[in-house]
PDB file of C-alpha atoms in Angstrom:
ATOM      1  CA  MET A   8       7.052 -11.749   5.330  1.00  0.00           C
ATOM      2  CA  ALA A   9       7.262 -12.899   8.928  1.00  0.00           C
ATOM      3  CA  HIS A  10      10.213 -10.574   9.519  1.00  0.00           C
ATOM      4  CA  ASN A  11       8.292  -7.644   8.020  1.00  0.00           C
ATOM      5  CA  LEU A  12       5.286  -8.414  10.219  1.00  0.00           C
ATOM      6  CA  THR A  13       7.567  -8.430  13.264  1.00  0.00           C
ATOM      7  CA  GLN A  14       8.931  -5.035  12.267  1.00  0.00           C
ATOM      8  CA  CYS A  15       5.413  -3.692  11.724  1.00  0.00           C
ATOM      9  CA  ARG A  16       4.387  -4.955  15.155  1.00  0.00           C
ATOM     10  CA  LEU A  17       7.253  -2.959  16.676  1.00  0.00           C
ATOM     11  CA  LEU A  18       6.058   0.151  14.833  1.00  0.00           C
ATOM     12  CA  ILE A  19       2.491  -0.500  15.980  1.00  0.00           C
ATOM     13  CA  SER A  20       3.666  -0.735  19.577  1.00  0.00           C
ATOM     14  CA  LYS A  21       5.531   2.565  19.265  1.00  0.00           C
ATOM     15  CA  ALA A  22       2.519   4.218  17.627  1.00  0.00           C
ATOM     16  CA  VAL A  23       0.174   3.019  20.368  1.00  0.00           C
ATOM     17  CA  THR A  24       2.578   4.188  23.098  1.00  0.00           C
ATOM     18  CA  ALA A  25       2.773   7.595  21.426  1.00  0.00           C
ATOM     19  CA  GLY A  26      -1.033   7.870  21.292  1.00  0.00           C
ATOM     20  CA  ALA A  27      -1.364   7.661  17.505  1.00  0.00           C
ATOM     21  CA  LYS A  28      -4.810   7.281  15.990  1.00  0.00           C
ATOM     22  CA  ALA A  29      -3.476   5.611  12.827  1.00  0.00           C
ATOM     23  CA  LEU A  30      -0.260   4.131  11.496  1.00  0.00           C
ATOM     24  CA  PHE A  31       0.848   4.689   7.898  1.00  0.00           C
ATOM     25  CA  LEU A  32       3.176   1.973   6.607  1.00  0.00           C
ATOM     26  CA  PRO A  33       5.042   1.951   3.261  1.00  0.00           C
ATOM     27  CA  GLU A  34       4.180   0.576  -0.136  1.00  0.00           C
ATOM     28  CA  ALA A  35       4.980  -3.129  -0.399  1.00  0.00           C
ATOM     29  CA  SER A  36       5.327  -3.526   3.367  1.00  0.00           C
ATOM     30  CA  ASP A  37       4.701  -7.262   3.101  1.00  0.00           C
ATOM     31  CA  TYR A  38       7.810  -7.939   0.969  1.00  0.00           C
ATOM     32  CA  ILE A  39      10.236  -6.688  -1.656  1.00  0.00           C
ATOM     33  CA  ALA A  40      11.202  -9.590  -3.889  1.00  0.00           C
ATOM     34  CA  SER A  41      14.402 -10.047  -5.850  1.00  0.00           C
ATOM     35  CA  SER A  42      12.616 -10.493  -9.191  1.00  0.00           C
ATOM     36  CA  PRO A  43       9.218 -10.043 -10.836  1.00  0.00           C
ATOM     37  CA  ALA A  44       8.752 -13.829 -10.824  1.00  0.00           C
ATOM     38  CA  GLU A  45       9.388 -13.988  -7.080  1.00  0.00           C
ATOM     39  CA  THR A  46       7.018 -11.046  -6.506  1.00  0.00           C
ATOM     40  CA  ILE A  47       4.266 -12.954  -8.277  1.00  0.00           C
ATOM     41  CA  SER A  48       5.007 -16.253  -6.535  1.00  0.00           C
ATOM     42  CA  LEU A  49       4.782 -14.701  -3.051  1.00  0.00           C
ATOM     43  CA  ALA A  50       1.444 -12.919  -3.544  1.00  0.00           C
ATOM     44  CA  VAL A  51      -1.537 -14.358  -1.680  1.00  0.00           C
ATOM     45  CA  PRO A  52      -5.107 -13.073  -1.262  1.00  0.00           C
ATOM     46  CA  THR A  53      -5.535 -10.739   1.721  1.00  0.00           C
ATOM     47  CA  SER A  54      -7.871 -13.225   3.393  1.00  0.00           C
ATOM     48  CA  LYS A  55      -5.081 -15.834   3.453  1.00  0.00           C
ATOM     49  CA  SER A  56      -2.096 -13.565   4.043  1.00  0.00           C
ATOM     50  CA  PRO A  57      -0.435 -14.128   7.428  1.00  0.00           C
ATOM     51  CA  PHE A  58       1.019 -10.620   7.086  1.00  0.00           C
ATOM     52  CA  VAL A  59      -2.369  -8.950   6.558  1.00  0.00           C
ATOM     53  CA  ARG A  60      -4.126 -11.131   9.131  1.00  0.00           C
ATOM     54  CA  GLY A  61      -1.408 -10.264  11.645  1.00  0.00           C
ATOM     55  CA  LEU A  62      -1.935  -6.555  11.030  1.00  0.00           C
ATOM     56  CA  GLN A  63      -5.692  -6.970  11.329  1.00  0.00           C
ATOM     57  CA  HIS A  64      -5.203  -8.650  14.706  1.00  0.00           C
ATOM     58  CA  GLU A  65      -2.923  -5.833  15.896  1.00  0.00           C
ATOM     59  CA  ALA A  66      -5.335  -3.144  14.690  1.00  0.00           C
ATOM     60  CA  SER A  67      -8.192  -4.758  16.597  1.00  0.00           C
ATOM     61  CA  LYS A  68      -6.088  -5.462  19.694  1.00  0.00           C
ATOM     62  CA  HIS A  69      -4.887  -1.850  19.954  1.00  0.00           C
ATOM     63  CA  GLY A  70      -7.823   0.022  18.398  1.00  0.00           C
ATOM     64  CA  LEU A  71      -5.415   1.482  15.840  1.00  0.00           C
ATOM     65  CA  ALA A  72      -6.209   2.051  12.165  1.00  0.00           C
ATOM     66  CA  ILE A  73      -3.432   0.847   9.838  1.00  0.00           C
ATOM     67  CA  ASN A  74      -2.767   1.974   6.276  1.00  0.00           C
ATOM     68  CA  VAL A  75      -0.429  -0.486   4.554  1.00  0.00           C
ATOM     69  CA  GLY A  76       0.840  -1.323   1.083  1.00  0.00           C
ATOM     70  CA  ILE A  77       0.685  -4.988   0.076  1.00  0.00           C
ATOM     71  CA  HIS A  78       0.800  -7.273  -2.946  1.00  0.00           C
ATOM     72  CA  GLU A  79      -2.271  -9.192  -4.075  1.00  0.00           C
ATOM     73  CA  PRO A  80      -2.461 -11.764  -6.868  1.00  0.00           C
ATOM     74  CA  ALA A  81      -4.029 -10.516 -10.096  1.00  0.00           C
ATOM     75  CA  GLU A  82      -6.336 -12.584 -12.298  1.00  0.00           C
ATOM     76  CA  GLY A  83      -4.475 -15.208 -14.291  1.00  0.00           C
ATOM     77  CA  GLY A  84      -1.487 -15.493 -11.949  1.00  0.00           C
ATOM     78  CA  LYS A  85       0.945 -13.607 -14.202  1.00  0.00           C
ATOM     79  CA  ARG A  86       0.899 -10.292 -12.342  1.00  0.00           C
ATOM     80  CA  VAL A  87       0.217  -8.812  -8.921  1.00  0.00           C
ATOM     81  CA  LYS A  88      -1.806  -5.858  -7.724  1.00  0.00           C
ATOM     82  CA  ASN A  89       0.093  -3.133  -5.877  1.00  0.00           C
ATOM     83  CA  THR A  90      -2.565  -2.437  -3.272  1.00  0.00           C
ATOM     84  CA  LEU A  91      -3.027  -0.056  -0.370  1.00  0.00           C
ATOM     85  CA  ILE A  92      -5.462  -1.191   2.304  1.00  0.00           C
ATOM     86  CA  TRP A  93      -7.021   0.642   5.227  1.00  0.00           C
ATOM     87  CA  ILE A  94      -7.568  -1.595   8.242  1.00  0.00           C
ATOM     88  CA  ASP A  95      -9.933   0.069  10.692  1.00  0.00           C
ATOM     89  CA  GLU A  96      -9.726   0.069  14.487  1.00  0.00           C
ATOM     90  CA  GLU A  97     -11.740  -3.149  14.650  1.00  0.00           C
ATOM     91  CA  GLY A  98      -9.286  -4.933  12.370  1.00  0.00           C
ATOM     92  CA  GLU A  99     -11.512  -4.929   9.283  1.00  0.00           C
ATOM     93  CA  ILE A 100     -10.201  -4.084   5.821  1.00  0.00           C
ATOM     94  CA  VAL A 101     -12.574  -1.325   4.844  1.00  0.00           C
ATOM     95  CA  HIS A 102     -10.807   0.258   1.855  1.00  0.00           C
ATOM     96  CA  HIS A 103      -8.651  -1.057  -1.002  1.00  0.00           C
ATOM     97  CA  TYR A 104      -6.815   1.089  -3.537  1.00  0.00           C
ATOM     98  CA  GLN A 105      -4.884  -0.396  -6.453  1.00  0.00           C
ATOM     99  CA  LYS A 106      -2.006   1.722  -7.778  1.00  0.00           C
ATOM    100  CA  LEU A 107      -2.995   3.429 -11.029  1.00  0.00           C
ATOM    101  CA  HIS A 108       0.359   4.588 -12.435  1.00  0.00           C
ATOM    102  CA  LEU A 109       3.152   2.057 -12.737  1.00  0.00           C
ATOM    103  CA  PHE A 110       6.814   2.984 -12.450  1.00  0.00           C
ATOM    104  CA  ASP A 111       8.946   2.101 -15.473  1.00  0.00           C
ATOM    105  CA  VAL A 112      12.456   3.545 -15.720  1.00  0.00           C
ATOM    106  CA  ASP A 113      15.666   2.786 -17.578  1.00  0.00           C
ATOM    107  CA  ILE A 114      18.528   4.734 -15.997  1.00  0.00           C
ATOM    108  CA  PRO A 115      21.596   4.954 -18.266  1.00  0.00           C
ATOM    109  CA  ASP A 116      24.367   2.873 -16.681  1.00  0.00           C
ATOM    110  CA  GLY A 117      21.929   2.077 -13.884  1.00  0.00           C
ATOM    111  CA  PRO A 118      18.952  -0.103 -13.111  1.00  0.00           C
ATOM    112  CA  VAL A 119      16.053  -0.919 -15.374  1.00  0.00           C
ATOM    113  CA  LEU A 120      12.851  -1.096 -13.369  1.00  0.00           C
ATOM    114  CA  LYS A 121       9.645  -2.039 -15.158  1.00  0.00           C
ATOM    115  CA  GLU A 122       6.800  -2.368 -12.731  1.00  0.00           C
ATOM    116  CA  SER A 123       4.498  -2.916 -15.699  1.00  0.00           C
ATOM    117  CA  ASP A 124       6.168  -6.301 -16.338  1.00  0.00           C
ATOM    118  CA  SER A 125       4.662  -7.782 -13.194  1.00  0.00           C
ATOM    119  CA  VAL A 126       2.042  -5.375 -11.823  1.00  0.00           C
ATOM    120  CA  GLU A 127      -1.526  -4.916 -13.015  1.00  0.00           C
ATOM    121  CA  PRO A 128      -2.506  -1.227 -12.936  1.00  0.00           C
ATOM    122  CA  GLY A 129      -5.624  -0.186 -11.079  1.00  0.00           C
ATOM    123  CA  SER A 130      -8.570   1.346 -12.906  1.00  0.00           C
ATOM    124  CA  ALA A 131     -10.160   3.823 -10.499  1.00  0.00           C
ATOM    125  CA  LEU A 132      -9.633   6.183  -7.601  1.00  0.00           C
ATOM    126  CA  VAL A 133     -11.184   5.209  -4.288  1.00  0.00           C
ATOM    127  CA  PRO A 134     -13.413   7.989  -2.953  1.00  0.00           C
ATOM    128  CA  PRO A 135     -12.037   9.678   0.184  1.00  0.00           C
ATOM    129  CA  PHE A 136     -13.315   8.284   3.473  1.00  0.00           C
ATOM    130  CA  SER A 137     -13.717   9.550   7.026  1.00  0.00           C
ATOM    131  CA  THR A 138     -11.274   8.506   9.741  1.00  0.00           C
ATOM    132  CA  ALA A 139     -10.285   9.724  13.200  1.00  0.00           C
ATOM    133  CA  LEU A 140      -7.646  11.855  11.444  1.00  0.00           C
ATOM    134  CA  GLY A 141      -9.995  13.454   8.926  1.00  0.00           C
ATOM    135  CA  VAL A 142     -11.023  12.518   5.409  1.00  0.00           C
ATOM    136  CA  VAL A 143      -8.338  10.353   3.746  1.00  0.00           C
ATOM    137  CA  GLY A 144      -7.589   9.898   0.042  1.00  0.00           C
ATOM    138  CA  LEU A 145      -5.423   6.967  -1.051  1.00  0.00           C
ATOM    139  CA  MET A 146      -2.684   6.946  -3.690  1.00  0.00           C
ATOM    140  CA  ILE A 147       0.601   5.037  -3.995  1.00  0.00           C
ATOM    141  CA  CYS A 148       4.144   6.157  -4.819  1.00  0.00           C
ATOM    142  CA  PHE A 149       4.424   7.034  -8.536  1.00  0.00           C
ATOM    143  CA  ASP A 150       0.816   8.317  -8.505  1.00  0.00           C
ATOM    144  CA  LEU A 151       2.465  11.412  -7.006  1.00  0.00           C
ATOM    145  CA  ARG A 152       3.643  12.373 -10.509  1.00  0.00           C
ATOM    146  CA  PHE A 153       0.039  12.800 -11.655  1.00  0.00           C
ATOM    147  CA  PRO A 154      -1.396  15.830  -9.828  1.00  0.00           C
ATOM    148  CA  MET A 155      -4.900  15.437 -11.187  1.00  0.00           C
ATOM    149  CA  LEU A 156      -5.379  12.467  -8.845  1.00  0.00           C
ATOM    150  CA  SER A 157      -4.714  14.526  -5.737  1.00  0.00           C
ATOM    151  CA  THR A 158      -6.735  17.429  -7.140  1.00  0.00           C
ATOM    152  CA  ARG A 159      -9.678  15.107  -7.734  1.00  0.00           C
ATOM    153  CA  LEU A 160      -9.432  13.584  -4.257  1.00  0.00           C
ATOM    154  CA  ARG A 161      -9.233  17.065  -2.740  1.00  0.00           C
ATOM    155  CA  ASP A 162     -12.294  18.132  -4.744  1.00  0.00           C
ATOM    156  CA  LEU A 163     -14.071  15.091  -3.278  1.00  0.00           C
ATOM    157  CA  GLY A 164     -13.254  16.284   0.256  1.00  0.00           C
ATOM    158  CA  ALA A 165      -9.922  14.627   1.108  1.00  0.00           C
ATOM    159  CA  GLN A 166      -8.011  16.370   3.900  1.00  0.00           C
ATOM    160  CA  VAL A 167      -5.161  13.845   4.106  1.00  0.00           C
ATOM    161  CA  LEU A 168      -3.509  12.366   0.998  1.00  0.00           C
ATOM    162  CA  THR A 169      -1.341   9.256   1.191  1.00  0.00           C
ATOM    163  CA  TYR A 170       1.571   8.325  -1.084  1.00  0.00           C
ATOM    164  CA  PRO A 171       3.312   5.377   0.601  1.00  0.00           C
ATOM    165  CA  SER A 172       6.422   4.578  -1.386  1.00  0.00           C
ATOM    166  CA  ALA A 173       9.160   2.001  -1.784  1.00  0.00           C
ATOM    167  CA  PHE A 174      11.561   3.896  -4.049  1.00  0.00           C
ATOM    168  CA  THR A 175      14.997   2.456  -4.684  1.00  0.00           C
ATOM    169  CA  VAL A 176      18.182   4.391  -3.882  1.00  0.00           C
ATOM    170  CA  PRO A 177      19.000   5.207  -7.547  1.00  0.00           C
ATOM    171  CA  THR A 178      15.488   6.437  -8.281  1.00  0.00           C
TER     172      THR A 178
END
């Protein structure tokens, strides 16, 4: 995670130099583990995550909002939450969205990916919220395949829709 935070800090620096008002980072920016068990073992609450706390510091230091995908532990310790957080310009986490639709695929003669084995699905959309860029609606990756989510967010006033992703090469 320290390496990923270093990479994010480089992107933050570039965004600030370019005059960006917000930085949108990918799904699972904190880490991609080699197994579901490792994914679960690495998850820590946002309040204790050096990765998240580092991004909060950078957001506050530079006055830059940051949208980033992270892992959070789920109740019971047997799964994680695939979460998207919005860190405002003061470094506060002001919005959380938990991925609703999990990606399960079995590619013939290819990989078997079952997000549902280790990820707890979310249960609700987060209402769109105002930012310096306009009104933002949050979704993650595979949620893209379900157009009613984006339609609903648009109906609620969203002007910008996010779909940060961490797709694999074969998918």
